[in-house]
Amino acid sequence: MLSTLLAVACGLLIAGVMTIQSIEQRYLTQFGDALEAKAKLVEYGIHPLLSSSLSPRPLSSLQETARDLGNRVSARVTLVAADGTVLADSAVRDADLPAVENHTSRPEIQQALSTGHGADIRPSHTTGERTMYRALLLHQAQNAAPIVVRVGLPMVIVDREIAELKQHLFLALGVAFLVALTLSIWLAHSITKPLSDIVAAARQLSSGHLAVPIRTTAQDEVSLLATTLNDMANQLHAKIDELSEDRAQLLAVLTSMVEGVMVLDYRGHVLQINPALEGMFGISRVEARGRPCAELFRQQQLNDLVTTILRSRVPHEDEIVLPLTGRCLQIEASPAGGERESEACIVLVFHDITELRRLEKIRKDFVANVSHELRTPLTSIKGYVEALLDGAKDDPAVSAKFLEIILKQSDRLNLIIEDLLELSKIESGRVSLKEEPLELRSIVDRTLSMIKPIADKKRHRLVTSIDPALPPVAGDEGRLVQVLTNLLDNAVKYTPEGGTISVGAKPAPSVGNAEPPAQAIDLSVADTGIGIPEEDRPRVFERFYRVDKARSRELGGTGLGLAIVKHIVEGHGGQVWVEANHPQGSRFVVRLPLRATARSLHHVNEASRA
Ligand code: ADP
């Protein structure tokens, strides 16, 4: 705007100056022409006077003629002799005429004397006003010296008119400048306003406010720019939305994965790990990011795997065992193709296969155990049968004893197979557990009456303590009797003579300070027997696991009783565990959940009783 204004101002100034100069020139020319004409008229008027034979002419007549002609042409008329003496002057009184100085030095007089024609503009010595002069050389008759007729006209009017003109012109130029100023301000504003709107919107855009559209009323390139920016913002918005959705989905997948995931760049530095991996190694995502994998994990096997795949860029697999937790991790490493610092180069997936390996071990142990358990009575049966065939059958006493052993071993074999079948039936879900409301007291009483004979044989004391206000549990009566029978049978077996076996049932303690209605019932069987060492407690529920194999076998155990108990209890949605009984013995606890059906039934019964 400033530069435009400067150019306009310069243009106006130059135009003004040139206009004034040309008008001034024209005025002067016109004025000069008019003065010339007047001079000629004066010359014409004076000519008869000079050409008359009357000589010498009286000065007074010249003076009169000069004044008369001066009045006629409205100009100052001066007659100057060739020597510069002023002969007559219309602007001078007659009396003052002799005092008028010699005019030879006047430029117009000099010019007229030498060329016949002279002109000048200057302030008059006589009147003091700026005056334009025209002088003409007039030849007299009879070879008398020529005289110069000079006409002078003050330039006051011309000067005033030029001054007025200048005033008007400068006014017009000033107005023109003001109009130019207003126009340029308006123009600058109309260009910069939409631009500053765009700048403001672009700032908002860069600060992340993508939803603010740029509004412009202009219909030019600026509006085109605004529309393009709006389109760009919309596209950016759509792209960012798409990326955010992708990212959120990816994060959701990574976060919800059970497998640990780690992404490394081409240098083996960590780019990303998921919460599962954080849990596996006890590290946080923040501390892991950007650090070399080798420095972060200090796991030789893992580092070797990373080095190998970084070098070969082909998928690899390995298994590691964490020294601190003992967890077994299977690692699948695959190349992802990234070749730059922030690009995924390798993706490692960590599967926690601890449970799988444990189950595998249990399965292997089971196969080994089952064959061993089956082979032991079979070997014994085979041995006795061979002995019988070898002649022992001839001795009735020996053969009776051998046959008894064979019967006992085949019973045992049968028992094992029955237990195994039972277990496999429960495990495979072929046994459907009923869900009927059961009073625990009746189950306990029923079982105790079955166990009592063998308990009495070992002179055990049977104690029951059952909370009378217990609600009924939902379950399968036959199976729960089986659970209780197995537990009581073990208690009798593993308690030396004269022990105490207690059966209890009470509401399970609730978690926290508040006391909500009990959600489960604890059924316990405690004895004062040999007890189970702490390290064996979690394992006694495994198939064929026995703390003391010889003793168990001697007592006729199959090693499957507690495994059956566990499966039945879990089939009821409950839990079973063993703890130490004080001062001695073991205490098995079966926690059975109170199901909604059983609870509502209980309420109905209570209500009907009331
Ligand atoms: P078993 O037929 O050998 O008794 P179980 O599965 O019933 O098999 O029990 C597994 C093992 O748990 C037993 O061999 C025994 O070592 C231990 N056990 C079970 N109940 C008791 C108990 N009441 N007191 C001590 N040890 C027990």
mmCIF file of C-alpha atoms in Angstrom, residues 123 163 188 230 261 285 289 292 327 394 472 502 522 580:
data_model
loop_
_atom_site.group_PDB
_atom_site.id
_atom_site.type_symbol
_atom_site.label_atom_id
_atom_site.label_comp_id
_atom_site.label_asym_id
_atom_site.label_seq_id
_atom_site.Cartn_x
_atom_site.Cartn_y
_atom_site.Cartn_z
ATOM 1 C CA PRO A 123 10.282 44.153 -11.190
ATOM 2 C CA ALA A 163 -1.309 31.387 -8.143
ATOM 3 C CA ALA A 188 -5.162 -3.544 0.600
ATOM 4 C CA ASN A 230 -10.346 -26.331 3.305
ATOM 5 C CA VAL A 261 4.512 -58.768 21.533
ATOM 6 C CA ARG A 285 6.708 -49.770 28.084
ATOM 7 C CA ARG A 289 11.088 -47.881 24.305
ATOM 8 C CA PRO A 292 18.519 -52.057 22.857
ATOM 9 C CA ARG A 327 7.906 -69.463 33.262
ATOM 10 C CA ASP A 394 -0.823 -129.158 44.191
ATOM 11 C CA PRO A 472 -29.083 -75.773 50.566
ATOM 12 C CA SER A 502 -14.081 -84.096 61.891
ATOM 13 C CA ASP A 522 -17.045 -74.627 53.005
ATOM 14 C CA ALA A 580 -2.423 -78.418 57.597
#
